[in-house]
mmCIF file of C-alpha atoms in Angstrom:
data_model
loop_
_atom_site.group_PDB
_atom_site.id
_atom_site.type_symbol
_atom_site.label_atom_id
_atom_site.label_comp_id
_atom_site.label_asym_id
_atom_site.label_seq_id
_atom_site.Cartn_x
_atom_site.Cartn_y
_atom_site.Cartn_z
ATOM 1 C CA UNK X 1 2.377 4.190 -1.102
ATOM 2 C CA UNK X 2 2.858 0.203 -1.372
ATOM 3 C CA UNK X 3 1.278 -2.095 1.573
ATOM 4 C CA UNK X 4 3.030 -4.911 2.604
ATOM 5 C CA UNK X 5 0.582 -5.521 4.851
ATOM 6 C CA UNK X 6 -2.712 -6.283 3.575
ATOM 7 C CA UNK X 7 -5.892 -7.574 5.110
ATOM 8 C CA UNK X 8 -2.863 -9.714 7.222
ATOM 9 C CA UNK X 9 -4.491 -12.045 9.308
ATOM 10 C CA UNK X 10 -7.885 -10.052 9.569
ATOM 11 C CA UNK X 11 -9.686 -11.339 6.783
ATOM 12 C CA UNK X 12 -13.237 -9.703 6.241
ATOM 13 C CA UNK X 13 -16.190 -11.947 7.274
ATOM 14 C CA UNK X 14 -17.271 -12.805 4.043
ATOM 15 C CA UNK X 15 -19.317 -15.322 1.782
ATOM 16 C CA UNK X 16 -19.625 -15.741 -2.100
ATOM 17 C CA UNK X 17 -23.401 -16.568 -3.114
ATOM 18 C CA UNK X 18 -24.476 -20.223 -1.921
ATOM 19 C CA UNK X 19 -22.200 -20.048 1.046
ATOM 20 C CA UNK X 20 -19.110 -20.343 -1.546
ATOM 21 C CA UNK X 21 -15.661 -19.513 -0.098
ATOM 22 C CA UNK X 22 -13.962 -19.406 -3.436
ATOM 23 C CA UNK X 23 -14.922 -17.958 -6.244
ATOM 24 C CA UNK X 24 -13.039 -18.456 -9.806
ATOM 25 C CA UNK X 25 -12.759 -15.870 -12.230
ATOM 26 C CA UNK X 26 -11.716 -16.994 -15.963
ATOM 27 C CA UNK X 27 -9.999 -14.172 -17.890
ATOM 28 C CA UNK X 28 -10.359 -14.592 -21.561
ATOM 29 C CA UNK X 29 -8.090 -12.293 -23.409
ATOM 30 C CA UNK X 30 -8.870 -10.598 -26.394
ATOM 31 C CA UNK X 31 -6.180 -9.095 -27.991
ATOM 32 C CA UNK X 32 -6.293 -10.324 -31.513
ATOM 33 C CA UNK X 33 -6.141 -6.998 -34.313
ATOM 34 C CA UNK X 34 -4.949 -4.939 -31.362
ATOM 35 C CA UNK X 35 -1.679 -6.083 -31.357
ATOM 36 C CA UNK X 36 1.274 -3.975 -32.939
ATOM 37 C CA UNK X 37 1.642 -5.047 -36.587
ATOM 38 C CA UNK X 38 3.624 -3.597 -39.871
ATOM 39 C CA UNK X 39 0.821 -4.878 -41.759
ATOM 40 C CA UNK X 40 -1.649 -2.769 -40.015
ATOM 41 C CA UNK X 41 0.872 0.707 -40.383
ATOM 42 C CA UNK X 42 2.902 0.225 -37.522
ATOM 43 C CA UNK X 43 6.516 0.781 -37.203
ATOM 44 C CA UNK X 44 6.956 -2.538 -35.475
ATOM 45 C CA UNK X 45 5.889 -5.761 -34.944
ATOM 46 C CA UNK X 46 4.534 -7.513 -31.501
ATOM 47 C CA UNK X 47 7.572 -8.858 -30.011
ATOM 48 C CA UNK X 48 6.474 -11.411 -27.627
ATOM 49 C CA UNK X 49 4.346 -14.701 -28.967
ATOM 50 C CA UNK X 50 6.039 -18.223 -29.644
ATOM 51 C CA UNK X 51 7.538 -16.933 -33.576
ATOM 52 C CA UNK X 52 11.610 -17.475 -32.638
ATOM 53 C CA UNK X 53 12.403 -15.287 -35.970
ATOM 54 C CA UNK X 54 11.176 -11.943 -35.447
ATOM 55 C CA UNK X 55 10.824 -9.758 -38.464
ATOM 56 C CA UNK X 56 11.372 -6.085 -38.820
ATOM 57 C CA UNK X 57 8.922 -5.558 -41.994
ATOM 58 C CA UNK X 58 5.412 -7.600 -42.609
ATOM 59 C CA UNK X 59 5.289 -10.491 -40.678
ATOM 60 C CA UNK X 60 2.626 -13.251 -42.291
ATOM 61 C CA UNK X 61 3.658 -15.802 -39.646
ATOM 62 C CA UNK X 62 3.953 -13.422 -36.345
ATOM 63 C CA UNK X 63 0.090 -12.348 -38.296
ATOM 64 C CA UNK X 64 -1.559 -15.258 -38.526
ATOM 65 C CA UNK X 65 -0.448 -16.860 -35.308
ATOM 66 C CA UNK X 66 -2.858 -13.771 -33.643
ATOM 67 C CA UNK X 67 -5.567 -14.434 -36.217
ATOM 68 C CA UNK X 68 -6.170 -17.968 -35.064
ATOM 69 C CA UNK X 69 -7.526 -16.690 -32.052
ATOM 70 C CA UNK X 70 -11.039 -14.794 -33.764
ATOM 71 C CA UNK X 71 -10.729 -17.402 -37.012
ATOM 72 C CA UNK X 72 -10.737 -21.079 -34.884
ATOM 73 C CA UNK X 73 -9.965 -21.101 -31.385
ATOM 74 C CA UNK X 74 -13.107 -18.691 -30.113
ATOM 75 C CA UNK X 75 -16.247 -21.133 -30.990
ATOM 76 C CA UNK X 76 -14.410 -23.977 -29.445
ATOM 77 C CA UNK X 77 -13.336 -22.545 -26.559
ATOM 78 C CA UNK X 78 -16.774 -20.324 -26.000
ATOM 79 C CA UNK X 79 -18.675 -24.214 -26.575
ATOM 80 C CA UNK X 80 -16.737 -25.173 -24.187
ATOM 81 C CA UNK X 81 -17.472 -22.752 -21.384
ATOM 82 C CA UNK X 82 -21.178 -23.214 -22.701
ATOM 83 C CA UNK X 83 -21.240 -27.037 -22.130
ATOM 84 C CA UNK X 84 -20.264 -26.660 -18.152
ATOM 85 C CA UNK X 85 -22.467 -23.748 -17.652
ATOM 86 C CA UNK X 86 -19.793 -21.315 -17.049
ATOM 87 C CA UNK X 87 -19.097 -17.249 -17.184
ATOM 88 C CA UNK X 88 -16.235 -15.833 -18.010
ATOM 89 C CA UNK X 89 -14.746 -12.128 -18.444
ATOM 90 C CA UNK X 90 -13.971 -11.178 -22.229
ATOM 91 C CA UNK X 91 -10.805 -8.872 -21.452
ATOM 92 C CA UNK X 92 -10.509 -6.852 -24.298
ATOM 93 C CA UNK X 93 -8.569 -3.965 -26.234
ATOM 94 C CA UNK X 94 -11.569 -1.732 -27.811
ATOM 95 C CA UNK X 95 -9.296 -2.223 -31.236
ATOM 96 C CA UNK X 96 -10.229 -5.854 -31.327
ATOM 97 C CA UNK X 97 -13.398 -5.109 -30.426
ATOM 98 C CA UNK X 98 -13.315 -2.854 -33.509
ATOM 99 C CA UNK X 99 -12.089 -5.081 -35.706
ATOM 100 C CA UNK X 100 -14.280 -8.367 -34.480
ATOM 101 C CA UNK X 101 -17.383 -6.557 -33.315
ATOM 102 C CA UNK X 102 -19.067 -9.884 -33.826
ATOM 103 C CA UNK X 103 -17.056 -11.796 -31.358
ATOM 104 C CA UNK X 104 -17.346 -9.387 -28.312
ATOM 105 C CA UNK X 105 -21.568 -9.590 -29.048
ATOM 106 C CA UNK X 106 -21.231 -13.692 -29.151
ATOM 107 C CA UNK X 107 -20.109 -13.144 -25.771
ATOM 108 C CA UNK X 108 -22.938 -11.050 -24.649
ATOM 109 C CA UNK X 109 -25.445 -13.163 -26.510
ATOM 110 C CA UNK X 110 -23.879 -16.393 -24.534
ATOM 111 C CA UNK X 111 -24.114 -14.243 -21.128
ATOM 112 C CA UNK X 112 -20.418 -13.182 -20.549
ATOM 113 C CA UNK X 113 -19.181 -10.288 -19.265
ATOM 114 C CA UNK X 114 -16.837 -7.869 -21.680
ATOM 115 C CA UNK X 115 -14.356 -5.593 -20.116
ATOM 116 C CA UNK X 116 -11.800 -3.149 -21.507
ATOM 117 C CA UNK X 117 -8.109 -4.229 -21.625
ATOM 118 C CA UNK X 118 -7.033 -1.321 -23.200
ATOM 119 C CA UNK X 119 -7.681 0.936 -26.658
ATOM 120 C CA UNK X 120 -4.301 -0.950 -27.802
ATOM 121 C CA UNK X 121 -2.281 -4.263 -26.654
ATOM 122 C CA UNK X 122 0.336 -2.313 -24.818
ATOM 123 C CA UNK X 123 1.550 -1.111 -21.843
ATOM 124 C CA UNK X 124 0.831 2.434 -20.505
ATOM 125 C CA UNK X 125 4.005 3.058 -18.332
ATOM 126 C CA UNK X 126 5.246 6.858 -18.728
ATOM 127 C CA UNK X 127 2.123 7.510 -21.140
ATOM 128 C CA UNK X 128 0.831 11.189 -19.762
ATOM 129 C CA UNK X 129 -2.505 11.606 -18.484
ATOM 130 C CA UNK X 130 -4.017 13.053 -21.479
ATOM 131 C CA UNK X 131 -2.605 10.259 -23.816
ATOM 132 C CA UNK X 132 -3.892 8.000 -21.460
ATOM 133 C CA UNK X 133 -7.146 9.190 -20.822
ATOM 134 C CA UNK X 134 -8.059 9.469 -24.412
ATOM 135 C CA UNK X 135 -6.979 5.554 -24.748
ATOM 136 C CA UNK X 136 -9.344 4.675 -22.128
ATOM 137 C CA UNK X 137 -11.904 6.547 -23.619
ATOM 138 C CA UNK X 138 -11.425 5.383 -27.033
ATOM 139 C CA UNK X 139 -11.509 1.450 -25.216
ATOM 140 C CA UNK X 140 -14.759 2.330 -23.581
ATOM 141 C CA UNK X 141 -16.677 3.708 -26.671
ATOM 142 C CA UNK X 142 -15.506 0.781 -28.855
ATOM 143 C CA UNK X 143 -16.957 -2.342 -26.610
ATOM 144 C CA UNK X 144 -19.987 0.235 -25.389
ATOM 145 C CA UNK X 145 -20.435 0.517 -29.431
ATOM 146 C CA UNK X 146 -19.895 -2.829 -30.437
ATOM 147 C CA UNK X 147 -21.633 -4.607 -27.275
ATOM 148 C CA UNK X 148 -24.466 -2.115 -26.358
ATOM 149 C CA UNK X 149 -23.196 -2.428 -22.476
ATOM 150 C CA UNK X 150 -20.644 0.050 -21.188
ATOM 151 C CA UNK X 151 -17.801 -1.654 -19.629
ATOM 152 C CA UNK X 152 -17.225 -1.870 -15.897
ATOM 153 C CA UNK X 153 -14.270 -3.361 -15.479
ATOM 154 C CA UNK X 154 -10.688 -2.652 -16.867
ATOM 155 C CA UNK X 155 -6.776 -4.220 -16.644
ATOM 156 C CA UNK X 156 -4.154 -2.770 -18.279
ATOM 157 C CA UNK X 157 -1.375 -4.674 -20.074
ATOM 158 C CA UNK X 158 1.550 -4.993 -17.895
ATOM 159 C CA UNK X 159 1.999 -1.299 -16.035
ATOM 160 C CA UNK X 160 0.013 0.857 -15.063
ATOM 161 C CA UNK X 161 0.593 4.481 -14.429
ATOM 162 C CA UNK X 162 0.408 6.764 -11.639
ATOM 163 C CA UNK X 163 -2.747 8.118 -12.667
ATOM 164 C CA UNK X 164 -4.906 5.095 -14.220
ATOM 165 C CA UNK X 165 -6.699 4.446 -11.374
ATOM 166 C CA UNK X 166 -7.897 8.477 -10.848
ATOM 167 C CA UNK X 167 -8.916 8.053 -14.371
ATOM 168 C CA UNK X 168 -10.879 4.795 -14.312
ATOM 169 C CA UNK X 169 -12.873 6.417 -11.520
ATOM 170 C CA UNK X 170 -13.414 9.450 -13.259
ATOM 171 C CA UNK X 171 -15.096 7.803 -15.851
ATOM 172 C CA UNK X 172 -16.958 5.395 -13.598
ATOM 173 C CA UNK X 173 -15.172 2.100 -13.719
ATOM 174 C CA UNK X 174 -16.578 -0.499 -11.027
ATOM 175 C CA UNK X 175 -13.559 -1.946 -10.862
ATOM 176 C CA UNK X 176 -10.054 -2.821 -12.238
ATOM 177 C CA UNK X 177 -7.204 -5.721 -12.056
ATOM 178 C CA UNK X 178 -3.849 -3.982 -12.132
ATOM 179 C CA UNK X 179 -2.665 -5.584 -8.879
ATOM 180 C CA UNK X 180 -0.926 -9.166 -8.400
ATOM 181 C CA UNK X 181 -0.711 -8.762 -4.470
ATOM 182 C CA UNK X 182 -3.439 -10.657 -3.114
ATOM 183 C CA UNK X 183 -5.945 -13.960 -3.254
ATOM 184 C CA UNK X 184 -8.474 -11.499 -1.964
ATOM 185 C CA UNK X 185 -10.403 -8.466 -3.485
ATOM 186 C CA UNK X 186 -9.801 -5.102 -1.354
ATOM 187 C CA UNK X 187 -10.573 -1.335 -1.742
ATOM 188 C CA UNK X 188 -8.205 1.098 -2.213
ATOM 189 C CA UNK X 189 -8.818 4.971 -1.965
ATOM 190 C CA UNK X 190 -8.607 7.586 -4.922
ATOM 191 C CA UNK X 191 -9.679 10.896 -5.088
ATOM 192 C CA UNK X 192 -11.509 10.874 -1.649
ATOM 193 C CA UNK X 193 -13.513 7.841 -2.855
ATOM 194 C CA UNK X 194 -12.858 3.748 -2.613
ATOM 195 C CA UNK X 195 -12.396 2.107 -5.377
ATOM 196 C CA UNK X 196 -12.329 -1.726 -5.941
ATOM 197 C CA UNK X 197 -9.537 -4.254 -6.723
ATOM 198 C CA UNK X 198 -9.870 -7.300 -8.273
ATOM 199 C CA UNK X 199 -6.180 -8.941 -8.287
ATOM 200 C CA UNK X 200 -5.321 -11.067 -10.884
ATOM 201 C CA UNK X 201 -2.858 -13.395 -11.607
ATOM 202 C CA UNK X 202 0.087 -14.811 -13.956
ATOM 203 C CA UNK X 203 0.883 -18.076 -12.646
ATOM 204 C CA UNK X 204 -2.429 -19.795 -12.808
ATOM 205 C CA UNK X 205 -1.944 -18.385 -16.489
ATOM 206 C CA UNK X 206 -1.653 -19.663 -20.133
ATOM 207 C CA UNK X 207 0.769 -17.082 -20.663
ATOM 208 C CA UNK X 208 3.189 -19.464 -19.212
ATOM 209 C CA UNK X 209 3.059 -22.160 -22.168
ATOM 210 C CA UNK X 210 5.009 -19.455 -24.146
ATOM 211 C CA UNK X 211 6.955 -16.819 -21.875
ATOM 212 C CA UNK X 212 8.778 -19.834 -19.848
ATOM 213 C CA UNK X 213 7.375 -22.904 -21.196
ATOM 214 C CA UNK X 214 6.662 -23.802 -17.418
ATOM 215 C CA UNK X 215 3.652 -25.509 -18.693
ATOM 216 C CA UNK X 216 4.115 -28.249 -21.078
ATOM 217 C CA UNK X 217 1.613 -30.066 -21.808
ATOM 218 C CA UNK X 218 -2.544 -29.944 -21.116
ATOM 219 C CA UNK X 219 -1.976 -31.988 -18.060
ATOM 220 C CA UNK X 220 0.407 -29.543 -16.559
ATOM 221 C CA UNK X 221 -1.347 -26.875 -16.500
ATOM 222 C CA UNK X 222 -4.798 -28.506 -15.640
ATOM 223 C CA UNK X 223 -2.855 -30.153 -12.336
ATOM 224 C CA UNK X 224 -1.465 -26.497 -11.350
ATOM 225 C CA UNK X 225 -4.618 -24.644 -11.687
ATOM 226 C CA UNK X 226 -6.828 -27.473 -9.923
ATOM 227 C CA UNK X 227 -4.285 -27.732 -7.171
ATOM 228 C CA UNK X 228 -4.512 -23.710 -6.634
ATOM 229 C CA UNK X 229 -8.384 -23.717 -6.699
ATOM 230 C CA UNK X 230 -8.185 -26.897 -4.443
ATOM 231 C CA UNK X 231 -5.754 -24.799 -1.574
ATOM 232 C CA UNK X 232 -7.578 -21.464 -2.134
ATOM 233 C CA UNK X 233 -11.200 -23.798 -1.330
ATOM 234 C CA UNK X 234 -9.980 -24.799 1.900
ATOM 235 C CA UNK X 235 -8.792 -21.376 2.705
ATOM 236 C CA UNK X 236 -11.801 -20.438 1.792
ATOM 237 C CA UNK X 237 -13.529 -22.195 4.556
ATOM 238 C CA UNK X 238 -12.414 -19.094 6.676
ATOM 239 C CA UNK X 239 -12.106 -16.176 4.649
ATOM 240 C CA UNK X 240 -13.252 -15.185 0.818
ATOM 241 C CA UNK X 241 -10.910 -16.239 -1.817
ATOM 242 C CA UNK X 242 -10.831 -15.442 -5.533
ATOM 243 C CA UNK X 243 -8.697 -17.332 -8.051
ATOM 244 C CA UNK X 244 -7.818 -15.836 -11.903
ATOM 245 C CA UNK X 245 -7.556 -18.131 -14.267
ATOM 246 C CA UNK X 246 -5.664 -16.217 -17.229
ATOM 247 C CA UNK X 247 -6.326 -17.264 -20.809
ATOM 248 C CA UNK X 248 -5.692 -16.412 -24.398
ATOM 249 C CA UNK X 249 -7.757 -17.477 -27.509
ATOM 250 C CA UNK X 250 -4.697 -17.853 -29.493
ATOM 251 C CA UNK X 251 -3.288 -19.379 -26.944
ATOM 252 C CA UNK X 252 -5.223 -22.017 -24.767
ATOM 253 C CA UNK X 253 -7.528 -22.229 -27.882
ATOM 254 C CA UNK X 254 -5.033 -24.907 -29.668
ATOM 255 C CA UNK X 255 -6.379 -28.335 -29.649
ATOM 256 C CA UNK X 256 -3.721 -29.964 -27.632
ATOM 257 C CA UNK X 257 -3.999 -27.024 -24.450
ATOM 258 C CA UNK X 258 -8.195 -27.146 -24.750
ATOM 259 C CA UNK X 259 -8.070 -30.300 -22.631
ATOM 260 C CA UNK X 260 -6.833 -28.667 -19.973
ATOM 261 C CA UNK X 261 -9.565 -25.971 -20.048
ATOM 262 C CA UNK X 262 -12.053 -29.393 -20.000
ATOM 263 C CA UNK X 263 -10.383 -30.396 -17.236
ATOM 264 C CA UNK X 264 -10.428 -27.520 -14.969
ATOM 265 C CA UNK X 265 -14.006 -26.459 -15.351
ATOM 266 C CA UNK X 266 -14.694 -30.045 -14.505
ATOM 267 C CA UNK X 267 -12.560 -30.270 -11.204
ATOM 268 C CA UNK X 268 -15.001 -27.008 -10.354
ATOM 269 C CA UNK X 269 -17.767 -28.307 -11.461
ATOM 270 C CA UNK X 270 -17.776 -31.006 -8.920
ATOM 271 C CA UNK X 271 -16.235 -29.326 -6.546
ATOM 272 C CA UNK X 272 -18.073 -27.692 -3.326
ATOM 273 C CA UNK X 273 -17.519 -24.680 -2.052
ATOM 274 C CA UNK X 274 -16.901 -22.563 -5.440
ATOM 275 C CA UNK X 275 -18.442 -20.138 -7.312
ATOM 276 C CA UNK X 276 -17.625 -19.449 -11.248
ATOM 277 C CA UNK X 277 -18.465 -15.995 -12.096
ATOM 278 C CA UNK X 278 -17.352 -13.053 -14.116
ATOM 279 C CA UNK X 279 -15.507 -10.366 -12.755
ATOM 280 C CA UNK X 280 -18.463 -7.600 -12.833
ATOM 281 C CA UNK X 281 -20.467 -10.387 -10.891
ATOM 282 C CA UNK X 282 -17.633 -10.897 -8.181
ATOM 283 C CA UNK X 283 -17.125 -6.692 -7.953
ATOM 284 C CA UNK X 284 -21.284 -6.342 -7.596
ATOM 285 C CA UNK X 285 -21.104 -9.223 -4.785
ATOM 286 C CA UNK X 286 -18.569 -7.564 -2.929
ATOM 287 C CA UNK X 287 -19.703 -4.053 -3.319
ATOM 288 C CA UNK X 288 -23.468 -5.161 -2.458
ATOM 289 C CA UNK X 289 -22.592 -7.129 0.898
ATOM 290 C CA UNK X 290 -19.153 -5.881 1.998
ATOM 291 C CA UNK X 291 -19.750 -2.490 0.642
ATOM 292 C CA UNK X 292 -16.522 -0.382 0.392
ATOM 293 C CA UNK X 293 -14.768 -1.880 3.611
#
């Protein structure tokens, strides 16, 4: 059943750690070697990226635009998050993880968290349960392999299905991020037990440098994320916030887009009132003081 309503004006009394009232979650996707290619057996190719002359058989340049992402732009964006001190959440498919073991256990070793995005990059709308489940398992047991640390958290390439959430509790998820609905996290009840939601977000997203091209340059992008974490902070004076920041390695790992990324983390970084954590560490904070309510 959908709720329009919400937490509505009754927000929980509520504080991040240090008395924060926002806290900022970066989302670093991982999706590189999970994607669909012909090269890799598939029938098709991944259909959405900034190539404008989609093939129907191998595709070097569709390819190679995904392996940038584990060849160049990790180590400079994972420096980058080192030199201000900063967490983020390694979203990613257990194939990648498969394929790039070594990246998912750099982001261990520098103190991220890594969370499962999925066996494949793909949606799971009218998948059945069984097909499903065994995808989630199969995400699970490749970052648990490749990492040594089972995976709490989970979000699911565009939709969902009717029964994802049954099955990430099932198999013990803390938490997952298939909702858009809300600047605040909230508990939702499945299978006689509450289960966590950590909303995330597409507009304070690099996604939008290629789907719409609403973000143009470094600057752009840097101004419209600042300006939400600047809005949700004063909220946040009254109630808990959480902002997503959505990001890509192939994506905001290109030299003229990592400014921004420089940018941001240092409008937080001198900014009071906010909190930079991974995901796991915002569900555990939650859970721990606000319980299930």
């Amino acid at each position: 059943m959908r709720d329009f309503q919400g937490y509505g004006r009754d927000l929980p009394a509520f504080r991040w750690p240090g008395n924060a009232g926002l806290a900022v979650s970066f989302v670093m996707n991982f999706e590189e070697g999970a994607e669909f290619s012909v090269a890799d057996g598939d029938v098709r190719n991944e259909g959405v990226y900034e190539v404008i002359d989609p093939r129907a058989g191998w595709d070097p340049c569709i390819d190679s635009h995904f392996e940038y992402g584990t060849r160049t732009a990790w180590w400079r964006i994972a420096d980058t998050f080192d030199r201000f001190d900063a967490p983020f959440t390694l979203s990613s498919c257990g194939r990648a993880v498969e394929r790039s073991p070594w990246l998912a256990q750099d982001a261990v070793a520098r103190g991220h968290e890594v969370s499962a995005h999925g066996y494949r990059w793909q949606s799971h709308a009218d998948m059945g349960m069984e097909e499903e489940e065994a995808l989630i398992l199969a995400s699970l047991a490749a970052i648990t392999q490749a990492t040594g640390q089972r995976p709490v958290g989970w979000h699911t390439r565009s939709a969902c299905t009717p029964n994802t959430r049954a099955l990430l509790v099932k198999h013990g998820f803390l938490y997952d991020s298939d909702a858009y609905n809300d600047d605040t996290p909230y508990v939702v009840p499945v299978d006689g037990r509450r289960h966590l939601v950590l909303p995330y977000a597409f507009d304070t997203n690099d996604m939008q440098f290629q789907h719409t091209q609403r973000f143009d340059t470094a600057a752009s992008f840097a101004e419209y994320v600042c300006d939400a974490a600047d809005w949700l902070a004063r909220e946040g004076a009254h109630a808990p916030r959480m902002l997503s920041v959505g990001l890509h390695l192939r994506m905001i790992g290109r030299p003229a887009r990592m400014k921004a990324l420089e940018q941001i983390l240092q409008h937080l970084r001198t900014k009071e009132g906010v909190w930079i954590a991974t995901r796991a560490q915002i569900a555990r904070h939650w859970l721990a003081v606000h319980g299930g309510a």
